[in-house]
């Protein structure tokens, strides 16, 4: 999703909420799988969750940086620093996602990965609220 929808608060917020709700539910289900010792299924579920982060949330961030953020910087130079901060949030999402992928490939600790999935949710939640507030006029 890109273009005009990203400039409208209601449309943009509904993109955030749909994607966030899905990864939040998937993370809760993942935790249950590990608690029940269903590790093989859990690892498969992780591949789906990571794909979701990449294909929905990080792809959304990429498209903002290629369009909306450039436009905001041009049209409202006073928000340039805010855009920089929002881009740092995107970078954190990318870094944490890569860290989880590396941990999974190396057969690392599932507890560590569960903490990182929770961190992604926290960063993404605050990022979305700030983006709605500062760039899209939510007050
Ligand atoms: Fe964003
Ligand atoms: Fe967004």
PDB file of C-alpha atoms in Angstrom, residues 4-60:
ATOM      1  CA  UNK A   4      -2.628   8.583  -1.323  1.00  0.00           C
ATOM      2  CA  UNK A   5      -3.733   6.068   1.330  1.00  0.00           C
ATOM      3  CA  UNK A   6      -0.583   6.769   3.350  1.00  0.00           C
ATOM      4  CA  UNK A   7      -1.446  10.459   3.498  1.00  0.00           C
ATOM      5  CA  UNK A   8      -4.894   9.886   5.019  1.00  0.00           C
ATOM      6  CA  UNK A   9      -5.011   9.320   8.753  1.00  0.00           C
ATOM      7  CA  UNK A  10      -7.926   6.848   8.823  1.00  0.00           C
ATOM      8  CA  UNK A  11      -6.633   4.741   5.919  1.00  0.00           C
ATOM      9  CA  UNK A  12      -3.068   4.766   7.155  1.00  0.00           C
ATOM     10  CA  UNK A  13      -4.089   3.920  10.713  1.00  0.00           C
ATOM     11  CA  UNK A  14      -6.166   0.978   9.521  1.00  0.00           C
ATOM     12  CA  UNK A  15      -3.073  -0.386   7.715  1.00  0.00           C
ATOM     13  CA  UNK A  16      -1.121  -0.088  10.990  1.00  0.00           C
ATOM     14  CA  UNK A  17      -3.845  -1.708  13.060  1.00  0.00           C
ATOM     15  CA  UNK A  18      -4.457  -4.642  10.728  1.00  0.00           C
ATOM     16  CA  UNK A  19      -0.775  -5.540  10.424  1.00  0.00           C
ATOM     17  CA  UNK A  20      -0.054  -5.008  14.133  1.00  0.00           C
ATOM     18  CA  UNK A  21      -3.056  -7.053  15.263  1.00  0.00           C
ATOM     19  CA  UNK A  22      -1.916  -9.975  13.135  1.00  0.00           C
ATOM     20  CA  UNK A  23       1.677 -10.065  14.408  1.00  0.00           C
ATOM     21  CA  UNK A  24       0.482  -9.589  17.982  1.00  0.00           C
ATOM     22  CA  UNK A  25      -1.878 -12.587  17.732  1.00  0.00           C
ATOM     23  CA  UNK A  26       0.768 -14.678  15.972  1.00  0.00           C
ATOM     24  CA  UNK A  27       3.290 -13.879  18.722  1.00  0.00           C
ATOM     25  CA  UNK A  28       0.823 -14.926  21.446  1.00  0.00           C
ATOM     26  CA  UNK A  29       0.170 -18.216  19.595  1.00  0.00           C
ATOM     27  CA  UNK A  30       3.916 -18.766  19.197  1.00  0.00           C
ATOM     28  CA  UNK A  31       4.474 -18.375  22.931  1.00  0.00           C
ATOM     29  CA  UNK A  32       1.778 -21.006  23.596  1.00  0.00           C
ATOM     30  CA  UNK A  33       3.403 -23.465  21.169  1.00  0.00           C
ATOM     31  CA  UNK A  34       6.741 -23.161  22.995  1.00  0.00           C
ATOM     32  CA  UNK A  35       5.029 -23.430  26.381  1.00  0.00           C
ATOM     33  CA  UNK A  36       3.468 -26.710  25.251  1.00  0.00           C
ATOM     34  CA  UNK A  37       6.811 -28.000  23.991  1.00  0.00           C
ATOM     35  CA  UNK A  38       5.650 -28.076  20.376  1.00  0.00           C
ATOM     36  CA  UNK A  39       9.009 -26.755  19.177  1.00  0.00           C
ATOM     37  CA  UNK A  40       8.902 -28.069  15.617  1.00  0.00           C
ATOM     38  CA  UNK A  41       5.553 -26.382  14.897  1.00  0.00           C
ATOM     39  CA  UNK A  42       6.759 -23.264  16.698  1.00  0.00           C
ATOM     40  CA  UNK A  43       9.778 -22.966  14.436  1.00  0.00           C
ATOM     41  CA  UNK A  44       7.513 -23.228  11.374  1.00  0.00           C
ATOM     42  CA  UNK A  45       5.240 -20.571  12.893  1.00  0.00           C
ATOM     43  CA  UNK A  46       8.250 -18.301  13.346  1.00  0.00           C
ATOM     44  CA  UNK A  47       8.987 -18.429   9.622  1.00  0.00           C
ATOM     45  CA  UNK A  48       5.439 -17.226   8.961  1.00  0.00           C
ATOM     46  CA  UNK A  49       5.701 -14.442  11.566  1.00  0.00           C
ATOM     47  CA  UNK A  50       9.032 -13.237  10.162  1.00  0.00           C
ATOM     48  CA  UNK A  51       7.578 -13.263   6.656  1.00  0.00           C
ATOM     49  CA  UNK A  52       4.693 -11.178   7.956  1.00  0.00           C
ATOM     50  CA  UNK A  53       7.039  -8.630   9.533  1.00  0.00           C
ATOM     51  CA  UNK A  54       9.013  -8.377   6.289  1.00  0.00           C
ATOM     52  CA  UNK A  55       6.149  -8.420   3.778  1.00  0.00           C
ATOM     53  CA  UNK A  56       3.734  -6.193   5.645  1.00  0.00           C
ATOM     54  CA  UNK A  57       5.388  -4.001   8.251  1.00  0.00           C
ATOM     55  CA  UNK A  58       8.915  -3.524   6.894  1.00  0.00           C
ATOM     56  CA  UNK A  59       7.627  -3.235   3.322  1.00  0.00           C
ATOM     57  CA  UNK A  60       5.236  -0.543   4.601  1.00  0.00           C
TER      58      UNK A  60
END
